[in-house]
Amino acid sequence: NQVEHEMISGAIRTTARPHTPRRWSASWVNLSDSDARWLRYLYRRSGGPGPMVVIDAATRNFQRPAASLGRGRPDQWAPGSGTIAGQSDLSNLWSGGLNLAELTWRHPVWGRWPVSPGLLFSFRHNASAPTTGVAFYTRSGTYMYNVTTPNQEINVSPPAGAVWVRPYLVKAGTGTLTIPESCIRYGTTIGASWREGEHCAAMTLRNPSEAIQVLPLRDLTLDLLEM
């Protein structure tokens, strides 16, 4: 993630990207034609240019590292009122928010977070807030309904027809609030401790290859690169 450059003067300059994208390679052997057709649909981008959603069970926090710590660009959150500004200690401070204003966690690619009906969606933060909630939306962005809890963690199975979710907290009073540490997870609950963010599930397909060994079976290989 860090690149070193030697200057003509002899000085050394280093540069580093703030985020290292994840890479995966996947391969399948002896696929039936129907299974191969589904993968071919993905890597030929028949459904659109992408990126695509990849939910892997090993990921414990589906956020980028800085966002999970309450750091990074202020536009990773959307306040219902007031403004968010970065501080000298790298934290972000929400100020000017009205009483019971909502603070939304924004996905860095899609804005809202992808969900699948029946796959548990969990959101947790460590702020002192009276309400934690999630709001579900259809593929076209039509609002469906929301679910709230007085706790710091909410766990909800998305309903049929839900494609997007908006996680948020509700602030009490009009004072300032430091953007809290948080966790977003699929498939399981979170608990009192969690690891920092790992990636945000937005991937693009690269380097697909297909080989036929014995008809009608075939082998497929492709790479996934995080956006």
PDB file of C-alpha atoms in Angstrom:
ATOM      1  CA  ASN A   1       0.000   0.000   0.000  1.00  0.00           C
ATOM      2  CA  GLN A   2       3.052   2.277   0.346  1.00  0.00           C
ATOM      3  CA  VAL A   3       5.277   3.340  -2.546  1.00  0.00           C
ATOM      4  CA  GLU A   4       8.773   4.733  -2.100  1.00  0.00           C
ATOM      5  CA  HIS A   5      10.328   7.261  -4.519  1.00  0.00           C
ATOM      6  CA  GLU A   6      13.990   8.297  -4.459  1.00  0.00           C
ATOM      7  CA  MET A   7      14.470  11.913  -5.538  1.00  0.00           C
ATOM      8  CA  ILE A   8      17.430  13.194  -7.583  1.00  0.00           C
ATOM      9  CA  SER A   9      18.543  15.084  -4.490  1.00  0.00           C
ATOM     10  CA  GLY A  10      18.771  11.802  -2.612  1.00  0.00           C
ATOM     11  CA  ALA A  11      15.694  12.423  -0.499  1.00  0.00           C
ATOM     12  CA  ILE A  12      13.114   9.663  -0.111  1.00  0.00           C
ATOM     13  CA  ARG A  13       9.438  10.394  -0.624  1.00  0.00           C
ATOM     14  CA  THR A  14       6.752   7.890   0.318  1.00  0.00           C
ATOM     15  CA  THR A  15       3.135   7.897  -0.757  1.00  0.00           C
ATOM     16  CA  ALA A  16       0.332   5.661   0.460  1.00  0.00           C
ATOM     17  CA  ARG A  17      -3.273   5.214  -0.545  1.00  0.00           C
ATOM     18  CA  PRO A  18      -5.744   5.769   2.293  1.00  0.00           C
ATOM     19  CA  HIS A  19      -7.492   2.517   1.418  1.00  0.00           C
ATOM     20  CA  THR A  20      -6.139  -0.791   0.122  1.00  0.00           C
ATOM     21  CA  PRO A  21      -8.712  -2.559  -2.079  1.00  0.00           C
ATOM     22  CA  ARG A  22      -9.318  -6.244  -1.468  1.00  0.00           C
ATOM     23  CA  ARG A  23      -8.846  -8.841  -4.177  1.00  0.00           C
ATOM     24  CA  TRP A  24     -10.317 -12.310  -4.447  1.00  0.00           C
ATOM     25  CA  SER A  25      -9.890 -15.081  -6.979  1.00  0.00           C
ATOM     26  CA  ALA A  26     -12.574 -17.700  -7.448  1.00  0.00           C
ATOM     27  CA  SER A  27     -12.700 -20.794  -9.606  1.00  0.00           C
ATOM     28  CA  TRP A  28     -15.233 -23.529 -10.295  1.00  0.00           C
ATOM     29  CA  VAL A  29     -14.695 -26.855 -12.012  1.00  0.00           C
ATOM     30  CA  ASN A  30     -17.151 -29.141 -13.792  1.00  0.00           C
ATOM     31  CA  LEU A  31     -20.003 -26.649 -13.706  1.00  0.00           C
ATOM     32  CA  SER A  32     -23.293 -27.547 -15.306  1.00  0.00           C
ATOM     33  CA  ASP A  33     -24.450 -25.305 -18.121  1.00  0.00           C
ATOM     34  CA  SER A  34     -27.150 -23.707 -15.951  1.00  0.00           C
ATOM     35  CA  ASP A  35     -24.662 -22.779 -13.204  1.00  0.00           C
ATOM     36  CA  ALA A  36     -22.142 -21.526 -15.751  1.00  0.00           C
ATOM     37  CA  ARG A  37     -24.841 -19.411 -17.380  1.00  0.00           C
ATOM     38  CA  TRP A  38     -25.486 -17.576 -14.098  1.00  0.00           C
ATOM     39  CA  LEU A  39     -21.790 -16.747 -13.638  1.00  0.00           C
ATOM     40  CA  ARG A  40     -21.505 -15.763 -17.290  1.00  0.00           C
ATOM     41  CA  TYR A  41     -24.381 -13.351 -16.769  1.00  0.00           C
ATOM     42  CA  LEU A  42     -22.360 -11.685 -14.005  1.00  0.00           C
ATOM     43  CA  TYR A  43     -18.979 -11.390 -15.671  1.00  0.00           C
ATOM     44  CA  ARG A  44     -20.466 -10.223 -18.979  1.00  0.00           C
ATOM     45  CA  ARG A  45     -22.263  -7.508 -16.986  1.00  0.00           C
ATOM     46  CA  SER A  46     -25.570  -8.381 -18.594  1.00  0.00           C
ATOM     47  CA  GLY A  47     -27.391  -6.734 -15.701  1.00  0.00           C
ATOM     48  CA  GLY A  48     -25.438  -3.488 -15.993  1.00  0.00           C
ATOM     49  CA  PRO A  49     -21.917  -2.118 -15.610  1.00  0.00           C
ATOM     50  CA  GLY A  50     -21.744  -2.797 -11.875  1.00  0.00           C
ATOM     51  CA  PRO A  51     -20.251  -2.836  -9.349  1.00  0.00           C
ATOM     52  CA  MET A  52     -21.797  -5.923  -7.813  1.00  0.00           C
ATOM     53  CA  VAL A  53     -22.509  -6.803  -4.190  1.00  0.00           C
ATOM     54  CA  VAL A  54     -20.337  -9.515  -2.644  1.00  0.00           C
ATOM     55  CA  ILE A  55     -21.229 -10.659   0.883  1.00  0.00           C
ATOM     56  CA  ASP A  56     -18.666 -13.047   2.339  1.00  0.00           C
ATOM     57  CA  ALA A  57     -19.238 -14.728   5.689  1.00  0.00           C
ATOM     58  CA  ALA A  58     -15.679 -14.055   6.911  1.00  0.00           C
ATOM     59  CA  THR A  59     -16.091 -10.260   6.968  1.00  0.00           C
ATOM     60  CA  ARG A  60     -16.950  -8.934  10.412  1.00  0.00           C
ATOM     61  CA  ASN A  61     -17.511  -5.262   9.553  1.00  0.00           C
ATOM     62  CA  PHE A  62     -18.745  -4.155   6.134  1.00  0.00           C
ATOM     63  CA  GLN A  63     -17.381  -0.630   6.319  1.00  0.00           C
ATOM     64  CA  ARG A  64     -14.159   0.963   5.223  1.00  0.00           C
ATOM     65  CA  PRO A  65     -11.693   1.213   8.134  1.00  0.00           C
ATOM     66  CA  ALA A  66     -11.824   4.983   8.685  1.00  0.00           C
ATOM     67  CA  ALA A  67     -15.626   5.142   8.571  1.00  0.00           C
ATOM     68  CA  SER A  68     -15.960   2.401  11.188  1.00  0.00           C
ATOM     69  CA  LEU A  69     -13.842   4.539  13.546  1.00  0.00           C
ATOM     70  CA  GLY A  70     -15.864   7.690  12.912  1.00  0.00           C
ATOM     71  CA  ARG A  71     -13.038   9.148  10.839  1.00  0.00           C
ATOM     72  CA  GLY A  72     -12.492  10.042   7.202  1.00  0.00           C
ATOM     73  CA  ARG A  73     -14.616  12.157   4.884  1.00  0.00           C
ATOM     74  CA  PRO A  74     -17.629  13.830   6.541  1.00  0.00           C
ATOM     75  CA  ASP A  75     -19.827  12.820   3.577  1.00  0.00           C
ATOM     76  CA  GLN A  76     -19.772   9.214   4.833  1.00  0.00           C
ATOM     77  CA  TRP A  77     -22.665  10.335   7.067  1.00  0.00           C
ATOM     78  CA  ALA A  78     -25.754  12.379   6.277  1.00  0.00           C
ATOM     79  CA  PRO A  79     -27.254  14.465   9.097  1.00  0.00           C
ATOM     80  CA  GLY A  80     -30.943  15.316   9.002  1.00  0.00           C
ATOM     81  CA  SER A  81     -29.975  18.820  10.151  1.00  0.00           C
ATOM     82  CA  GLY A  82     -26.756  20.583  11.059  1.00  0.00           C
ATOM     83  CA  THR A  83     -23.287  19.888   9.664  1.00  0.00           C
ATOM     84  CA  ILE A  84     -20.417  17.434  10.109  1.00  0.00           C
ATOM     85  CA  ALA A  85     -16.833  18.716  10.170  1.00  0.00           C
ATOM     86  CA  GLY A  86     -13.473  17.000  10.555  1.00  0.00           C
ATOM     87  CA  GLN A  87     -11.453  17.766  13.692  1.00  0.00           C
ATOM     88  CA  SER A  88      -7.714  18.073  14.354  1.00  0.00           C
ATOM     89  CA  ASP A  89      -7.700  14.661  16.072  1.00  0.00           C
ATOM     90  CA  LEU A  90      -9.151  13.096  12.859  1.00  0.00           C
ATOM     91  CA  SER A  91     -12.580  12.586  14.404  1.00  0.00           C
ATOM     92  CA  ASN A  92     -15.767  14.087  12.942  1.00  0.00           C
ATOM     93  CA  LEU A  93     -18.110  16.321  14.900  1.00  0.00           C
ATOM     94  CA  TRP A  94     -21.821  16.741  14.199  1.00  0.00           C
ATOM     95  CA  SER A  95     -23.050  20.164  15.284  1.00  0.00           C
ATOM     96  CA  GLY A  96     -26.172  22.247  14.778  1.00  0.00           C
ATOM     97  CA  GLY A  97     -28.467  19.239  14.707  1.00  0.00           C
ATOM     98  CA  LEU A  98     -32.005  19.684  15.960  1.00  0.00           C
ATOM     99  CA  ASN A  99     -33.411  17.581  18.777  1.00  0.00           C
ATOM    100  CA  LEU A 100     -34.275  14.072  17.504  1.00  0.00           C
ATOM    101  CA  ALA A 101     -32.483  14.665  14.199  1.00  0.00           C
ATOM    102  CA  GLU A 102     -31.308  11.556  12.347  1.00  0.00           C
ATOM    103  CA  LEU A 103     -27.726  10.722  11.398  1.00  0.00           C
ATOM    104  CA  THR A 104     -27.498   8.292   8.480  1.00  0.00           C
ATOM    105  CA  TRP A 105     -24.564   6.006   7.638  1.00  0.00           C
ATOM    106  CA  ARG A 106     -23.970   6.290   3.867  1.00  0.00           C
ATOM    107  CA  HIS A 107     -22.522   3.545   1.685  1.00  0.00           C
ATOM    108  CA  PRO A 108     -19.478   4.953  -0.201  1.00  0.00           C
ATOM    109  CA  VAL A 109     -20.661   3.568  -3.562  1.00  0.00           C
ATOM    110  CA  TRP A 110     -24.464   3.286  -3.512  1.00  0.00           C
ATOM    111  CA  GLY A 111     -25.460   5.659  -0.717  1.00  0.00           C
ATOM    112  CA  ARG A 112     -27.750   3.075   0.869  1.00  0.00           C
ATOM    113  CA  TRP A 113     -26.598  -0.391   1.919  1.00  0.00           C
ATOM    114  CA  PRO A 114     -27.577  -3.483  -0.091  1.00  0.00           C
ATOM    115  CA  VAL A 115     -29.728  -6.144   1.560  1.00  0.00           C
ATOM    116  CA  SER A 116     -31.303  -9.452   0.624  1.00  0.00           C
ATOM    117  CA  PRO A 117     -34.627 -10.680   2.062  1.00  0.00           C
ATOM    118  CA  GLY A 118     -33.985 -13.203   4.813  1.00  0.00           C
ATOM    119  CA  LEU A 119     -30.297 -12.265   5.277  1.00  0.00           C
ATOM    120  CA  LEU A 120     -29.950 -10.637   8.711  1.00  0.00           C
ATOM    121  CA  PHE A 121     -28.708  -7.032   8.646  1.00  0.00           C
ATOM    122  CA  SER A 122     -27.040  -5.752  11.827  1.00  0.00           C
ATOM    123  CA  PHE A 123     -25.949  -2.232  12.750  1.00  0.00           C
ATOM    124  CA  ARG A 124     -24.298  -1.099  15.980  1.00  0.00           C
ATOM    125  CA  HIS A 125     -22.634   2.075  17.262  1.00  0.00           C
ATOM    126  CA  ASN A 126     -21.231   3.227  20.601  1.00  0.00           C
ATOM    127  CA  ALA A 127     -22.952   6.630  20.848  1.00  0.00           C
ATOM    128  CA  SER A 128     -25.341   7.674  23.587  1.00  0.00           C
ATOM    129  CA  ALA A 129     -28.450   7.995  21.452  1.00  0.00           C
ATOM    130  CA  PRO A 130     -32.091   7.312  22.346  1.00  0.00           C
ATOM    131  CA  THR A 131     -32.906   5.518  19.102  1.00  0.00           C
ATOM    132  CA  THR A 132     -31.151   3.298  16.564  1.00  0.00           C
ATOM    133  CA  GLY A 133     -32.996   2.447  13.389  1.00  0.00           C
ATOM    134  CA  VAL A 134     -32.976   1.058   9.868  1.00  0.00           C
ATOM    135  CA  ALA A 135     -35.229   2.053   6.968  1.00  0.00           C
ATOM    136  CA  PHE A 136     -35.875  -0.299   4.037  1.00  0.00           C
ATOM    137  CA  TYR A 137     -36.301   0.646   0.371  1.00  0.00           C
ATOM    138  CA  THR A 138     -37.196  -1.139  -2.857  1.00  0.00           C
ATOM    139  CA  ARG A 139     -34.858  -1.471  -5.841  1.00  0.00           C
ATOM    140  CA  SER A 140     -36.164   1.816  -7.267  1.00  0.00           C
ATOM    141  CA  GLY A 141     -35.623   3.605  -3.957  1.00  0.00           C
ATOM    142  CA  THR A 142     -39.235   3.649  -2.789  1.00  0.00           C
ATOM    143  CA  TYR A 143     -39.481   3.777   1.005  1.00  0.00           C
ATOM    144  CA  MET A 144     -41.040   0.674   2.602  1.00  0.00           C
ATOM    145  CA  TYR A 145     -40.878   1.070   6.401  1.00  0.00           C
ATOM    146  CA  ASN A 146     -38.424   1.465   9.267  1.00  0.00           C
ATOM    147  CA  VAL A 147     -37.601  -0.454  12.452  1.00  0.00           C
ATOM    148  CA  THR A 148     -36.202   1.196  15.602  1.00  0.00           C
ATOM    149  CA  THR A 149     -34.815   0.203  18.992  1.00  0.00           C
ATOM    150  CA  PRO A 150     -33.665   2.116  22.109  1.00  0.00           C
ATOM    151  CA  ASN A 151     -30.481   0.030  22.094  1.00  0.00           C
ATOM    152  CA  GLN A 152     -27.144   0.662  20.375  1.00  0.00           C
ATOM    153  CA  GLU A 153     -27.578  -2.417  18.165  1.00  0.00           C
ATOM    154  CA  ILE A 154     -30.364  -3.341  15.788  1.00  0.00           C
ATOM    155  CA  ASN A 155     -30.746  -6.688  13.986  1.00  0.00           C
ATOM    156  CA  VAL A 156     -33.418  -7.049  11.305  1.00  0.00           C
ATOM    157  CA  SER A 157     -34.195  -9.536   8.540  1.00  0.00           C
ATOM    158  CA  PRO A 158     -35.159  -7.491   5.450  1.00  0.00           C
ATOM    159  CA  PRO A 159     -38.671  -8.041   4.110  1.00  0.00           C
ATOM    160  CA  ALA A 160     -39.556  -9.344   0.662  1.00  0.00           C
ATOM    161  CA  GLY A 161     -38.960  -6.658  -1.930  1.00  0.00           C
ATOM    162  CA  ALA A 162     -36.278  -4.842   0.067  1.00  0.00           C
ATOM    163  CA  VAL A 163     -33.048  -4.120  -1.821  1.00  0.00           C
ATOM    164  CA  TRP A 164     -31.609  -1.200   0.154  1.00  0.00           C
ATOM    165  CA  VAL A 165     -31.393  -0.212   3.817  1.00  0.00           C
ATOM    166  CA  ARG A 166     -30.516   3.054   5.536  1.00  0.00           C
ATOM    167  CA  PRO A 167     -28.995   2.631   9.036  1.00  0.00           C
ATOM    168  CA  TYR A 168     -29.242   5.645  11.337  1.00  0.00           C
ATOM    169  CA  LEU A 169     -29.301   6.910  14.903  1.00  0.00           C
ATOM    170  CA  VAL A 170     -31.447   9.636  16.454  1.00  0.00           C
ATOM    171  CA  LYS A 171     -29.738  12.336  18.526  1.00  0.00           C
ATOM    172  CA  ALA A 172     -31.194  13.679  21.762  1.00  0.00           C
ATOM    173  CA  GLY A 173     -30.944  17.421  22.346  1.00  0.00           C
ATOM    174  CA  THR A 174     -29.273  20.090  20.245  1.00  0.00           C
ATOM    175  CA  GLY A 175     -25.678  19.655  21.400  1.00  0.00           C
ATOM    176  CA  THR A 176     -22.743  18.338  19.409  1.00  0.00           C
ATOM    177  CA  LEU A 177     -22.072  14.640  18.840  1.00  0.00           C
ATOM    178  CA  THR A 178     -18.778  13.025  17.894  1.00  0.00           C
ATOM    179  CA  ILE A 179     -19.381  10.528  15.102  1.00  0.00           C
ATOM    180  CA  PRO A 180     -19.171   7.175  16.906  1.00  0.00           C
ATOM    181  CA  GLU A 181     -17.401   3.953  16.104  1.00  0.00           C
ATOM    182  CA  SER A 182     -19.749   1.527  14.396  1.00  0.00           C
ATOM    183  CA  CYS A 183     -20.198  -1.860  12.782  1.00  0.00           C
ATOM    184  CA  ILE A 184     -22.337  -3.143   9.911  1.00  0.00           C
ATOM    185  CA  ARG A 185     -22.617  -6.885   9.484  1.00  0.00           C
ATOM    186  CA  TYR A 186     -24.618  -9.395   7.462  1.00  0.00           C
ATOM    187  CA  GLY A 187     -25.823 -12.778   8.672  1.00  0.00           C
ATOM    188  CA  THR A 188     -25.047 -12.533  12.402  1.00  0.00           C
ATOM    189  CA  THR A 189     -25.469 -10.196  15.350  1.00  0.00           C
ATOM    190  CA  ILE A 190     -22.555  -8.025  16.516  1.00  0.00           C
ATOM    191  CA  GLY A 191     -22.237  -7.782  20.301  1.00  0.00           C
ATOM    192  CA  ALA A 192     -20.366  -5.360  22.557  1.00  0.00           C
ATOM    193  CA  SER A 193     -17.028  -5.511  20.721  1.00  0.00           C
ATOM    194  CA  TRP A 194     -16.181  -5.613  17.032  1.00  0.00           C
ATOM    195  CA  ARG A 195     -13.275  -5.162  14.689  1.00  0.00           C
ATOM    196  CA  GLU A 196     -12.705  -2.118  12.515  1.00  0.00           C
ATOM    197  CA  GLY A 197     -14.136  -2.001   9.017  1.00  0.00           C
ATOM    198  CA  GLU A 198     -12.775  -4.323   6.352  1.00  0.00           C
ATOM    199  CA  HIS A 199     -14.563  -3.510   3.077  1.00  0.00           C
ATOM    200  CA  CYS A 200     -17.927  -2.307   1.835  1.00  0.00           C
ATOM    201  CA  ALA A 201     -19.046  -5.256  -0.343  1.00  0.00           C
ATOM    202  CA  ALA A 202     -18.812  -3.350  -3.662  1.00  0.00           C
ATOM    203  CA  MET A 203     -16.748  -5.387  -6.141  1.00  0.00           C
ATOM    204  CA  THR A 204     -16.028  -5.448  -9.840  1.00  0.00           C
ATOM    205  CA  LEU A 205     -15.309  -8.598 -11.880  1.00  0.00           C
ATOM    206  CA  ARG A 206     -12.013  -8.943 -13.723  1.00  0.00           C
ATOM    207  CA  ASN A 207     -10.123 -11.488 -15.833  1.00  0.00           C
ATOM    208  CA  PRO A 208     -12.889 -14.049 -16.449  1.00  0.00           C
ATOM    209  CA  SER A 209     -11.855 -17.238 -18.200  1.00  0.00           C
ATOM    210  CA  GLU A 210     -13.869 -20.253 -19.291  1.00  0.00           C
ATOM    211  CA  ALA A 211     -12.658 -23.672 -20.383  1.00  0.00           C
ATOM    212  CA  ILE A 212     -14.589 -26.725 -21.545  1.00  0.00           C
ATOM    213  CA  GLN A 213     -13.089 -30.023 -20.456  1.00  0.00           C
ATOM    214  CA  VAL A 214     -15.883 -32.496 -21.163  1.00  0.00           C
ATOM    215  CA  LEU A 215     -19.138 -31.266 -22.674  1.00  0.00           C
ATOM    216  CA  PRO A 216     -21.435 -30.006 -21.288  1.00  0.00           C
ATOM    217  CA  LEU A 217     -19.321 -29.360 -18.144  1.00  0.00           C
ATOM    218  CA  ARG A 218     -16.983 -26.394 -18.001  1.00  0.00           C
ATOM    219  CA  ASP A 219     -14.502 -24.635 -15.685  1.00  0.00           C
ATOM    220  CA  LEU A 220     -14.752 -20.948 -14.814  1.00  0.00           C
ATOM    221  CA  THR A 221     -12.294 -18.586 -13.124  1.00  0.00           C
ATOM    222  CA  LEU A 222     -12.674 -14.909 -12.270  1.00  0.00           C
ATOM    223  CA  ASP A 223     -11.160 -12.228 -10.030  1.00  0.00           C
ATOM    224  CA  LEU A 224     -13.002  -9.804  -7.776  1.00  0.00           C
ATOM    225  CA  LEU A 225     -11.601  -6.343  -7.004  1.00  0.00           C
ATOM    226  CA  GLU A 226     -13.032  -4.097  -4.316  1.00  0.00           C
ATOM    227  CA  MET A 227     -14.155  -0.667  -5.459  1.00  0.00           C
TER     228      MET A 227
END
